[in-house]
Each structure stands twice: as C-alpha cells, then as structure tokens.
Amino acid sequence: MPIHNREIADRFERLADLLEIEGANPFRVRAYRNAARTVRGYPRSMADLLDDSADLTELPDIGKDLAEKIATLVDSGKLPLLDEIEQRTPAALSELMKIEGLGAKRVKVLHDALDIDSIDDLKKAVASGEIRDIEGFGEKSEEKIKQRLERFSGEEQRTKLIEAEEIAAPLLDYLKQADGLKDILVAGSYRRRKETVGDLDILITARKDANIMDYFVDYEDIEEIVSKGETRSTVHLRCGMQVDLRVVPQVSFGAAQHYFTGSKDHNIAVRKLGIKKGYKINEYGVFKGDKRIAGKTEKSVYASVDLPYIPPELRENHGELDAARKGTLPNLVTLEDLRGNLHTHTDATDGHDTLKAMAEAAAERGFEYLAITDHSRHLTVAHGLDQKRLQQQIKAIDKLNDTLDGIRLLKSIELDILEDGKLDLPDSVLGELDFVLCAVHYKFNLSRQKQTERILRAMDNRYVNILAHPCGRLINEREAYDIDLEKVLEGATERGCFIELNAQPDRLDLTDEGCRMAKAMGVKISIAADAHSKSGFDNLRFGIDQARRGWLEAADVINTRPLKALLKLFER
Ligand code: DGT
Ligand code: CA
Ligand code: CA
C-alpha cells in the first residue's frame, strides 16, 4: 500500500511530541520535527524516491537514521520506535499539544495531575473545574483552555492542497489505467486551487461497457466504501480523505465539470442567469424545455448565459459574473510570468544548499534574478547573519555575480522585526543591499493595535521594501497573528513598500482575500518561494494558485518585472 508523505510526517511529528512530553533531548525532538517538515513539503513521494533508489540522506534534515526509518515506514508501514514509546506514553497526548498554549510541559503536568490522556479527558476536566487547582494553571488559564477547546472542535479538518495533490496523484494514476476510460478530472475546491480541500471530486467519462466503479473500489488505499452506484460512488481512503467519483456521459462532461467544480455559490448564480433566459442548468447540461442546448464543454455552459469562460480560481461568486459580463475579468498571472524569486535562504542560515547551488538551480529554471534573503541575527534561527557575516555574504554575491551568466543575484536579508518595530541590523549595512525584506517571527500575541504599529514602524525604515509572510499563519497549525491588514496595506502604499505572498504551501500568506484587498488598494505583491533548498522553488506554483484566486494579474506582481524595472521599484 502506498504510504503518503503526509502519513510519514504525521508519525514523525507524533514521535517528536511524545519524546518532548517525556522530556527527551531537545535536539532529538527537533530532528524529528525537521524531518517531518521536509517530508511533508517534499514535492515527490518518499515511496517514489525509494522506488528510484534515490539516496534520502540527500534531502534536507534527513540523516542515515531517519532515511532508514522512512524506508521502513514505506516498506512495512511501521515506525517501531513510535510503537515502543506509545507503550508507555499515550499517543493521544500528542493531540493535546495541538491546542494552542499547551506545550509538552503543560501536557505532561495535566497527564500527571489528572490523568488527562485525550481531548475528551481535557474537556471533562475543564467542565468540572479541576484544571484551576493544578499548580501553575489557575482559573484564567482554565478559561483560556476552554475557549481554545471550543474553537478546536469547531474546526473541520481540511487537507492542505499540496497534501491533497499527493493523495490524488497515485489514485489518478490508478484510475487512468481503467479499461475504457476516456476523460478524467479532479473538480471541486481542488480545481479551484483552494489552499485546503474538504474532499476530492473526481469526474470520469468512459466507454459504455467500462466497469469503472468496480475498478475504482478495488483501489488498494481505500478504507471504507461509503456508497457504490453506477454513476456515483463515495469512499474514504486510509488517510481519512473522502473521494467522490462520478461517471458522466460525454455530452454532459462540460456541464458536470462546471457543476462539480463549484463553488456552490458560483453555480447558483450561473443557474439564476439561466433561469432568466428560460433555461435549466444542471450537471447534465443546459436545457431549453427538454432540449439540451449546451453542456459538452464548460465554455458552452458559460456561452449559453452570454458569458466568456471563467477560470476555476475565480469561481467563488465574488463578482466574477459581473466582471465576465462587462468584459473586465482579470488576465490572471501565470507561473511563466515570474522572472525571478525574491525570498531565498542558503546554508549560511537555515537553508540547505549553498549560495552557488541555489543560484545555479535558479538559473536552470530560467530566472532572470534571484534574491538571497538569509535571516538576520535575532531570535529566528540559530545562525542568523550579524553585520559582519552579512558583509561577507555581500562580497560573496558580488564575486559570484561576476561569474554568472543570464541571472543576477540580488543582495538582501530577511530582517526580524523586533517587538518595538525596530530592525535588528543597522542602516549602514542595509544601505549596501539591493533591497530589504522584513518579517515578524516572534511575539505573535501582541494586541491588534500593537502588532499593527510594530509592522508600520518597521516599514518606516527607508531601506525596507517588502513585508514577508504578512499575517504569520501556518495552515492547520498556527493562526495568523492579530493585525489590521487594511492599515498595514495602506501603510505599505504610503511608504512605497510591497507585500509578499509567501508561496510555501503551509503558509500561502497573504491569503486570497488579502490579495484582493491589496489589489484594490494598489499594493503590489511579491510572489515568493521562500526556498530553503533547490527544490523549494517548486513552491511558486502554489503561490500562483493563490494569487489567481486573489484576482492578481502580472502587473500586480513585482517579480514579473524585468530586473531593471524591479530595481527601480525598490528606490524609496
Ligand atoms: P470542499 O470539498 O469542502 O473543499 O469544497 P467543494 O467546493 O469541493 O465542495 P463539495 O465537495 O461539497 O462539492 C463539489 C462541488 O459540487 C461544489 O463546489 C459545487 C457542487 N455542489 C455540491 N452541492 C451542491 C448544491 O447543493 N448545489 C449546487 N448548485 N452545487 C453543488
Ligand atoms: Ca470537494
Ligand atoms: Ca464532494
């Protein structure tokens, strides 16, 4: 059975959690967390890599021991060390650590004091008011835990797009081998490129005698067949993902694509336009009375209500129908529009590849420029650059630029924004850089007003050009810190600063809504890979997805500009 990167990463994370609760060596804990992050974000599945006899120790943060553990997991589905630990420490304690504010230490205290082993136990303890009596907790923290529990249970579990892709890929490969299959497409939120998806909606057309459904439910990764019919089946995969599969007639394929791509609100709005013209629009086609007048292609569905084709990323009923009618749909930015990347780390700080390797990888991708933005010295990473090391890097970049052909390295830095909005390197050295990136990496819990002020103060510095990952969220892991985004965007325009859309698939920060707001306010965006290794440039396509959902066109994005025009933008 194929094991997905996500499952491997989850196990390593649980291992790290349990080790941390047991008070293990922090470096050991960190090693498993880093490995989990590498595996989770890796564009190819570990199973595939091993199939190709790849050397896993070449991946960031994967040593010999971890490589062996991954191989065992792929081979047998087992992680013996985790099994061993779960004998003595309940696995569900790792769940408790997902509650914001409960770290390993506090989880252990709860466990030791009240035998709390699960979210359910914790809920009961909160309800009976027992938490407040534990040393170091008190009434206030009991109340906080209560609120967080409520929020936690309210969240439906949605899957990050990159993980959904990883789950979909082997299933699609499998389905494509079905006898008699003609077309196959993943519709739903997946096709709209939403940052997270609830389930996968797969559409198929096939020869009449093809037994698609029998073939489908034989897929080895299925845990439960929820329903199986001739044209529609629903299953749950082992990883928990639901898959809806529909087999539709060829003449209806466009209408089905349209219907099942959604969003629901978009569909309803289109259907209303149909009703006005006396048509019925559903997943089988567009009908005038009993006569099908459109539906073989999506384009024909839109044409039936006098609209041009609308790209899936826009189909949220956020004004796209009006824009389509008026002929003002945006000409959405594409991956090919990007001429370079403005957020990159090397092994000088927490990246994994050398300056030269990153430069060559970027050149190979056809980038015209690549900005090196290692971390500054403050709290973020252990090896942040101080003034002296930054100056060394500047020299190294100058030297490398002399030898590089076709690509220019830009000298930059990712500065920490300190709590008071000051920056952690002096202006004298910032002046030597091509531009400056800044970001919040700690003190996430300031009040809205203070956090907003903090960022505005940082942008006051005349050397600052881009605010990186402006909201600080990690999808499914950490909420955004509280800021007044409108004020920050306004502050950015006033100061001639730009905002980043960080393309790491677990950040995607700025959000799609944020992009629309920025566009409306005239703030330009940098779509940035935040690459920590050569493969990190692959992130860009997720950034593009999000940007398109945010209605951005090439002109709204600064790294679509040729080098000269870009450098001009950085003069402030
Ligand atoms: P998800 O799975 O929560 O990420 O979001 P979707 O958009 O993939 O939603 P899903 O899987 O429930 O349904 C797939 C599409 O099917 C949805 O985008 C639009 C269409 N659809 C589902 N239910 C309805 C409905 O009641 N009316 C209409 N017009 N369309 C629907
Ligand atoms: Ca769906
Ligand atoms: Ca569905």
XYZ file of C-alpha atoms and ligand atoms in Angstrom:
605
model
C 0.000 0.000 0.000
C 1.435 3.419 -0.825
C 2.203 5.467 2.254
C 1.862 9.187 1.702
C 4.385 11.787 2.745
C 1.743 13.224 4.994
C 1.412 9.982 6.954
C 5.167 9.717 7.357
C 5.340 13.332 8.516
C 2.457 12.838 10.954
C 4.209 9.882 12.550
C 7.471 11.783 12.940
C 5.604 14.665 14.453
C 3.798 12.429 16.900
C 7.118 10.849 17.768
C 8.581 14.305 18.403
C 5.573 15.287 20.539
C 5.736 12.188 22.692
C 9.502 12.422 23.084
C 9.135 16.042 24.103
C 6.458 15.154 26.643
C 8.808 12.536 28.032
C 11.470 15.203 28.391
C 13.826 13.842 25.750
C 16.840 15.748 24.449
C 15.542 18.830 22.580
C 17.902 18.237 19.664
C 16.466 14.804 19.159
C 12.944 16.231 19.245
C 13.921 18.942 16.796
C 15.469 16.399 14.437
C 12.141 14.579 14.074
C 10.225 17.815 13.650
C 12.587 18.983 10.923
C 12.334 15.643 9.194
C 8.535 15.847 9.347
C 8.647 19.266 7.736
C 10.972 18.118 4.970
C 8.881 15.061 4.149
C 5.589 16.946 4.318
C 6.723 19.654 1.956
C 8.626 17.442 -0.451
C 7.243 17.552 -3.992
C 7.764 13.825 -4.672
C 6.579 10.960 -2.505
C 9.150 9.092 -0.413
C 7.819 5.829 -1.835
C 8.576 7.076 -5.344
C 12.046 8.235 -4.409
C 12.859 4.856 -2.876
C 11.478 3.164 -5.974
C 14.030 5.131 -7.955
C 16.743 4.102 -5.478
C 17.246 7.730 -4.509
C 19.510 8.481 -1.554
C 17.189 10.011 1.033
C 20.087 11.375 3.073
C 20.452 13.994 0.354
C 17.174 15.546 1.494
C 17.340 18.447 3.933
C 17.499 17.286 7.577
C 17.437 13.591 6.731
C 20.410 11.658 8.090
C 21.174 7.980 7.899
C 18.940 7.007 10.796
C 15.954 8.962 9.505
C 16.447 7.660 5.987
C 16.287 4.134 7.366
C 13.164 4.929 9.353
C 11.499 6.320 6.237
C 12.449 3.222 4.260
C 10.965 1.014 6.985
C 7.790 3.091 7.010
C 7.431 2.836 3.255
C 8.166 -0.904 3.324
C 6.121 -2.002 6.291
C 4.035 0.978 7.348
C 5.714 0.730 10.744
C 7.778 3.042 12.895
C 8.982 0.689 15.660
C 10.347 3.455 17.896
C 6.946 5.134 17.940
C 5.206 1.856 18.787
C 7.642 1.394 21.637
C 7.009 4.867 23.046
C 3.267 4.523 22.715
C 3.516 1.538 25.049
C 4.374 3.897 27.878
C 3.041 7.304 26.799
C -0.486 7.621 25.374
C -0.439 8.618 21.713
C -3.392 10.971 22.184
C -1.245 13.283 24.305
C 0.166 14.444 21.012
C -3.354 15.620 20.100
C -3.411 17.764 23.214
C -0.341 19.606 22.023
C -2.360 20.845 19.063
C -4.359 23.018 21.450
C -2.776 26.422 21.293
C -0.973 27.251 24.515
C -0.473 23.658 25.622
C 3.155 22.726 25.187
C 4.825 19.467 26.140
C 5.444 20.562 29.729
C 1.867 21.541 30.434
C 0.506 18.442 28.726
C 2.700 16.356 31.000
C 1.502 18.221 34.076
C -2.125 17.635 33.054
C -1.391 13.994 32.476
C 0.407 13.517 35.799
C -2.038 15.533 37.880
C -5.398 14.473 36.440
C -4.675 11.514 34.190
C -5.693 13.568 31.179
C -4.816 11.494 28.106
C -7.084 12.857 25.393
C -9.064 15.845 24.219
C -12.150 14.238 25.740
C -10.463 13.894 29.126
C -9.440 17.523 28.916
C -12.976 18.647 28.089
C -14.319 16.780 31.100
C -11.687 18.238 33.401
C -12.472 21.748 32.148
C -16.194 21.186 32.651
C -15.715 20.020 36.225
C -13.400 22.937 37.075
C -10.499 20.728 38.110
C -7.861 22.438 35.995
C -7.772 25.624 38.074
C -6.493 23.721 41.095
C -3.393 22.420 39.381
C -0.274 24.332 40.305
C 0.687 26.750 37.558
C -2.750 26.786 35.892
C -5.423 28.762 37.787
C -8.836 29.999 36.793
C -7.652 32.224 33.975
C -5.793 29.524 32.148
C -8.697 27.117 32.665
C -10.930 29.633 30.885
C -8.409 30.015 28.069
C -8.193 26.274 27.575
C -11.971 26.143 27.480
C -12.156 28.752 24.725
C -9.459 27.068 22.714
C -11.136 23.715 23.036
C -14.327 25.193 21.651
C -12.507 26.656 18.691
C -10.532 23.469 18.151
C -13.612 21.225 17.974
C -15.378 23.677 15.691
C -12.729 23.306 13.017
C -13.480 20.743 10.374
C -10.363 19.006 9.247
C -9.409 20.188 5.811
C -6.408 18.986 3.860
C -3.706 21.288 2.545
C -3.660 21.479 -1.227
C -0.162 20.010 -1.520
C -1.231 17.011 0.556
C -4.393 16.607 -1.470
C -2.236 16.540 -4.609
C -0.113 13.874 -3.093
C -3.157 11.798 -2.253
C -4.749 12.378 -5.652
C -1.675 11.575 -7.762
C -1.445 7.795 -7.216
C -5.240 7.470 -7.364
C -5.345 9.296 -10.695
C -2.511 7.116 -12.000
C -4.515 4.088 -10.976
C -7.787 5.300 -12.490
C -6.122 6.239 -15.757
C -5.319 2.592 -16.241
C -9.004 1.629 -16.127
C -10.207 -0.118 -19.222
C -12.415 2.121 -21.336
C -11.617 5.385 -19.520
C -11.836 8.498 -21.673
C -11.576 11.731 -19.634
C -10.657 12.250 -16.024
C -10.598 15.454 -13.997
C -10.458 16.452 -10.354
C -13.147 19.102 -9.886
C -14.306 20.771 -6.644
C -12.174 23.039 -4.489
C -9.111 21.163 -5.753
C -9.653 22.548 -9.220
C -10.396 25.990 -7.822
C -6.976 25.655 -6.167
C -8.214 26.452 -2.702
C -5.490 26.369 -0.069
C -7.269 23.478 1.656
C -9.780 20.948 0.350
C -12.528 19.032 2.128
C -12.719 16.076 -0.239
C -11.771 15.093 -3.771
C -14.417 15.205 -6.504
C -13.348 13.151 -9.494
C -15.192 13.155 -12.809
C -14.806 10.497 -15.431
C -16.183 9.770 -18.874
C -15.795 6.252 -20.163
C -16.913 3.741 -22.746
C -20.389 2.380 -22.082
C -19.188 -1.131 -21.258
C -16.384 0.038 -18.951
C -16.688 -1.111 -15.360
C -15.228 1.968 -13.781
C -16.899 1.679 -10.403
C -15.826 -1.916 -9.794
C -12.320 -0.911 -10.730
C -12.447 2.193 -8.517
C -13.488 0.422 -5.319
C -10.609 -2.036 -5.807
C -8.107 0.751 -5.193
C -5.751 -0.524 -2.509
C -5.768 2.652 -0.445
C -9.498 2.557 0.310
C -10.500 2.086 3.910
C -14.264 2.219 3.574
C -16.727 2.181 0.697
C -19.414 4.572 1.845
C -21.616 4.073 -1.208
C -21.290 2.496 -4.611
C -23.610 3.133 -7.508
C -23.452 3.027 -11.277
C -22.680 6.690 -11.778
C -21.642 7.800 -8.331
C -19.544 6.325 -5.524
C -18.043 7.659 -2.343
C -15.141 6.150 -0.449
C -12.843 7.016 2.425
C -9.148 6.499 1.927
C -6.895 5.296 4.708
C -5.545 8.785 5.243
C -9.095 9.930 6.039
C -9.711 11.732 2.751
C -13.128 11.274 1.178
C -13.314 10.751 -2.561
C -16.491 11.270 -4.595
C -16.317 9.733 -8.032
C -18.826 10.346 -10.770
C -19.050 8.812 -14.187
C -20.829 11.174 -16.548
C -21.898 10.916 -20.207
C -19.620 12.626 -22.702
C -22.344 15.051 -23.814
C -22.623 16.231 -20.214
C -18.931 16.444 -19.398
C -18.732 20.241 -19.601
C -21.868 20.718 -17.538
C -20.613 18.218 -14.963
C -17.239 19.940 -14.833
C -18.969 23.202 -14.249
C -21.353 21.850 -11.642
C -18.808 19.865 -9.638
C -16.070 22.472 -9.803
C -18.372 24.880 -7.991
C -18.234 26.791 -5.912
C -21.796 26.164 -4.955
C -22.448 29.907 -4.767
C -20.994 30.417 -8.218
C -23.183 27.610 -9.595
C -26.296 29.047 -8.077
C -25.547 32.463 -9.574
C -24.989 30.952 -13.019
C -28.151 28.899 -12.729
C -30.087 32.079 -11.935
C -28.799 33.679 -15.125
C -30.038 30.581 -16.947
C -33.482 30.845 -15.382
C -33.739 34.446 -16.600
C -33.266 33.177 -20.134
C -35.707 30.325 -19.622
C -33.022 27.641 -19.341
C -32.467 24.937 -16.797
C -28.809 24.395 -15.914
C -27.699 21.303 -14.023
C -24.891 18.743 -14.011
C -26.264 17.132 -17.194
C -26.381 20.185 -19.367
C -28.215 23.380 -20.239
C -31.816 22.659 -21.227
C -34.494 24.619 -23.006
C -37.543 22.582 -22.188
C -36.423 19.016 -22.860
C -33.812 20.020 -25.356
C -30.150 20.045 -24.381
C -28.704 23.213 -25.857
C -25.246 23.127 -24.250
C -23.069 21.142 -21.859
C -20.434 19.250 -23.785
C -17.828 21.819 -22.773
C -17.691 24.278 -19.902
C -17.293 27.053 -22.406
C -20.659 26.139 -23.902
C -22.297 26.384 -20.482
C -20.984 29.903 -19.969
C -21.811 30.848 -23.551
C -25.422 29.779 -23.000
C -25.763 32.624 -20.490
C -23.757 35.013 -22.682
C -20.571 34.861 -20.647
C -16.964 34.131 -21.540
C -15.158 31.218 -19.878
C -14.357 31.948 -16.241
C -11.179 30.389 -14.787
C -11.894 27.985 -11.879
C -9.854 30.033 -9.388
C -12.343 32.891 -9.729
C -15.499 30.867 -9.242
C -16.434 31.973 -5.741
C -19.267 34.348 -6.585
C -17.057 37.248 -5.595
C -18.013 39.419 -8.535
C -16.654 37.223 -11.319
C -20.005 37.019 -13.113
C -20.320 40.792 -13.225
C -16.761 41.120 -14.428
C -17.347 38.467 -17.077
C -20.468 40.246 -18.285
C -18.644 43.566 -18.505
C -15.590 42.015 -20.136
C -13.373 43.005 -17.222
C -12.261 39.585 -15.997
C -8.648 39.781 -14.870
C -5.970 38.314 -17.082
C -4.631 36.127 -14.287
C -0.928 35.864 -13.546
C 0.764 32.576 -14.538
C 3.922 30.789 -13.436
C 5.533 31.715 -16.748
C 5.076 35.401 -15.918
C 7.506 35.179 -12.998
C 11.009 36.345 -13.829
C 12.625 35.632 -10.513
C 12.266 34.915 -6.838
C 12.680 37.415 -4.023
C 12.903 35.210 -0.921
C 15.630 32.573 -0.664
C 17.709 31.038 2.115
C 21.109 29.391 1.856
C 23.117 27.180 4.169
C 24.562 30.355 5.679
C 21.442 30.288 7.888
C 18.639 27.741 7.840
C 18.719 26.825 4.158
C 20.223 23.561 2.979
C 22.076 24.436 -0.179
C 24.988 26.730 -0.874
C 24.697 30.154 -2.400
C 26.172 28.839 -5.625
C 23.878 25.814 -5.761
C 20.816 27.996 -5.223
C 21.980 30.420 -7.912
C 22.557 27.641 -10.415
C 19.235 25.993 -9.660
C 17.508 29.330 -10.200
C 19.368 29.921 -13.456
C 18.354 26.471 -14.625
C 14.737 27.443 -14.087
C 15.262 30.413 -16.312
C 15.044 33.046 -13.604
C 16.403 36.434 -14.532
C 17.154 37.253 -10.895
C 17.287 35.625 -7.501
C 17.336 37.484 -4.211
C 19.289 35.959 -1.343
C 17.448 36.740 1.871
C 19.058 34.833 4.698
C 17.860 35.528 8.226
C 19.291 38.308 10.343
C 20.876 37.570 13.650
C 17.996 37.939 16.034
C 15.789 35.250 17.523
C 14.607 33.403 14.487
C 17.358 30.971 13.685
C 20.486 29.855 15.450
C 22.892 31.050 12.762
C 21.334 34.341 11.722
C 23.660 36.764 9.970
C 25.189 39.540 12.016
C 26.597 42.595 10.309
C 29.967 41.008 9.734
C 28.642 37.811 8.189
C 26.181 39.741 6.055
C 29.061 41.801 4.722
C 30.914 38.617 3.894
C 27.861 37.340 2.060
C 27.564 40.595 0.138
C 31.132 40.126 -1.065
C 30.491 36.509 -1.979
C 27.433 37.511 -4.001
C 29.348 40.256 -5.830
C 32.004 37.734 -6.719
C 29.528 35.133 -7.850
C 27.645 37.690 -9.940
C 30.835 38.281 -11.904
C 30.863 34.655 -12.993
C 27.138 34.075 -13.554
C 25.552 34.360 -16.932
C 21.914 35.225 -17.537
C 20.939 35.545 -13.897
C 21.658 38.262 -11.378
C 21.800 37.603 -7.646
C 20.278 40.342 -5.569
C 21.684 41.138 -2.160
C 19.047 41.168 0.515
C 18.202 39.949 4.011
C 15.145 38.779 5.905
C 15.213 41.070 8.913
C 13.467 40.321 12.157
C 11.017 42.984 13.213
C 11.670 43.467 16.906
C 8.846 43.893 19.366
C 9.019 47.689 19.179
C 9.179 47.733 15.383
C 12.919 48.326 15.260
C 15.027 46.176 12.982
C 17.915 44.063 14.068
C 20.656 45.349 11.766
C 21.864 48.948 11.426
C 21.010 51.153 8.445
C 24.676 51.376 7.460
C 24.727 47.776 6.271
C 21.155 47.814 4.927
C 22.246 50.552 2.548
C 24.607 48.121 0.844
C 21.770 45.791 -0.137
C 19.636 45.794 -3.294
C 16.517 45.677 -1.176
C 15.334 44.549 2.248
C 12.720 42.070 3.409
C 11.353 42.167 6.934
C 9.079 39.862 8.890
C 7.577 39.087 12.273
C 8.964 35.840 13.693
C 8.158 36.017 17.387
C 5.858 37.805 19.852
C 2.805 36.716 17.901
C 0.421 37.521 20.703
C 0.612 41.322 20.831
C -2.675 43.207 20.712
C -4.027 44.080 17.277
C -3.063 47.684 17.708
C 0.461 46.946 18.930
C 1.129 44.332 16.251
C -0.085 46.688 13.527
C 2.007 49.550 14.917
C 5.019 47.270 15.155
C 4.841 46.458 11.456
C 4.196 50.042 10.404
C 7.221 51.179 12.441
C 9.365 48.598 10.669
C 8.178 49.823 7.258
C 9.080 53.359 8.330
C 12.701 52.421 7.784
C 13.576 53.743 4.358
C 15.589 50.649 3.484
C 12.671 48.259 3.959
C 10.916 47.197 0.744
C 8.920 44.028 1.341
C 6.931 42.705 4.282
C 7.292 38.917 4.188
C 4.520 36.472 5.174
C 2.485 39.401 6.496
C -0.013 37.517 8.668
C 2.168 34.741 10.085
C -0.313 31.908 9.844
C 0.618 28.266 9.257
C -2.303 26.451 7.674
C -3.869 23.937 10.098
C -1.141 24.719 12.618
C -0.995 28.311 13.729
C -3.474 31.106 13.323
C -2.467 34.444 11.912
C -1.404 36.989 14.466
C -3.858 39.768 15.015
C -3.256 42.745 12.722
C -5.311 45.364 10.951
C -4.427 44.233 7.451
C -6.084 47.211 5.839
C -3.897 49.565 7.860
C -0.790 47.576 7.034
C -1.636 47.669 3.314
C -2.379 51.356 3.496
C 0.925 51.836 5.313
C 2.683 49.909 2.583
C 1.333 52.122 -0.232
C 2.154 55.288 1.663
C 5.737 54.133 2.141
C 6.299 52.561 -1.262
C 6.596 49.084 0.276
C 5.405 45.774 -1.140
C 3.737 42.780 0.429
C 4.786 39.191 -0.012
C 2.590 36.295 -0.944
C 4.690 33.568 0.611
C 4.243 30.501 -1.590
C 5.181 27.817 0.921
C 2.165 25.518 0.753
C 1.626 25.688 4.503
C 1.856 29.467 4.599
C 0.184 30.914 1.478
C 0.308 34.213 3.298
C -1.027 36.729 2.007
C -4.371 34.955 1.640
C -6.550 35.129 -1.473
C -8.781 37.686 0.213
C -5.713 39.645 1.259
C -4.561 39.708 -2.378
C -7.878 41.164 -3.479
C -7.682 43.785 -0.792
C -4.113 44.646 -1.770
C -5.057 44.895 -5.420
C -7.976 47.177 -4.629
C -5.653 49.398 -2.612
C -2.937 49.423 -5.267
C -0.368 47.495 -3.232
C 1.901 45.344 -5.373
C 2.788 41.800 -4.390
C 5.922 39.672 -4.465
C 5.052 36.007 -5.068
C 7.953 34.359 -3.270
C 9.098 30.756 -2.910
C 10.790 31.272 0.486
C 13.025 28.498 -0.796
C 15.179 26.740 1.786
C 16.637 24.333 -0.754
C 16.849 23.923 -4.518
C 13.531 22.118 -4.649
C 11.951 24.976 -2.681
C 11.416 26.899 -5.918
C 8.640 24.401 -6.665
C 6.555 26.285 -4.101
C 5.980 29.064 -6.595
C 3.136 27.304 -8.348
C 1.134 27.270 -5.107
C 1.771 30.979 -4.783
C 0.485 31.428 -8.316
C -2.664 29.443 -7.476
C -3.338 31.671 -4.503
C -2.562 34.846 -6.448
C -5.004 33.823 -9.159
C -7.657 33.203 -6.521
C -6.832 36.729 -5.406
C -7.536 38.097 -8.921
C -3.911 39.180 -9.426
C -2.585 39.951 -12.886
C 1.058 40.061 -13.940
C 1.083 43.834 -13.457
C 0.092 43.409 -9.802
C 3.137 41.257 -9.109
C 6.570 42.834 -8.803
C 8.613 39.774 -9.716
C 7.073 39.685 -13.176
C 9.119 42.823 -13.934
C 12.419 42.782 -15.769
C 15.392 43.327 -13.471
C 15.846 46.993 -14.243
C 12.216 47.875 -13.622
C 12.241 45.823 -10.440
C 15.266 47.625 -9.038
C 13.565 50.928 -9.764
C 10.629 49.853 -7.625
C 12.986 49.386 -4.708
C 14.071 53.032 -4.709
C 12.157 54.802 -1.989
P -14.661 21.211 -0.257
O -14.754 19.800 -0.715
O -15.345 21.467 1.029
O -13.272 21.726 -0.238
O -15.431 22.156 -1.307
P -16.057 21.789 -2.726
O -16.331 23.085 -3.388
O -15.203 20.826 -3.445
O -17.465 21.191 -2.341
P -18.087 19.728 -2.441
O -17.072 18.662 -2.489
O -19.096 19.648 -1.338
O -18.912 19.767 -3.786
C -18.259 19.840 -5.033
C -18.981 20.803 -5.905
O -20.274 20.309 -6.208
C -19.236 22.153 -5.276
O -18.135 23.009 -5.405
C -20.420 22.623 -6.067
C -21.186 21.370 -6.355
N -22.283 21.246 -5.410
C -22.322 20.491 -4.304
N -23.516 20.619 -3.701
C -24.237 21.491 -4.435
C -25.545 22.058 -4.330
O -26.299 21.782 -3.416
N -25.921 22.931 -5.304
C -25.091 23.270 -6.323
N -25.511 24.124 -7.234
N -23.862 22.778 -6.442
C -23.439 21.896 -5.514
Ca -14.665 18.717 -2.696
Ca -17.537 16.237 -2.591
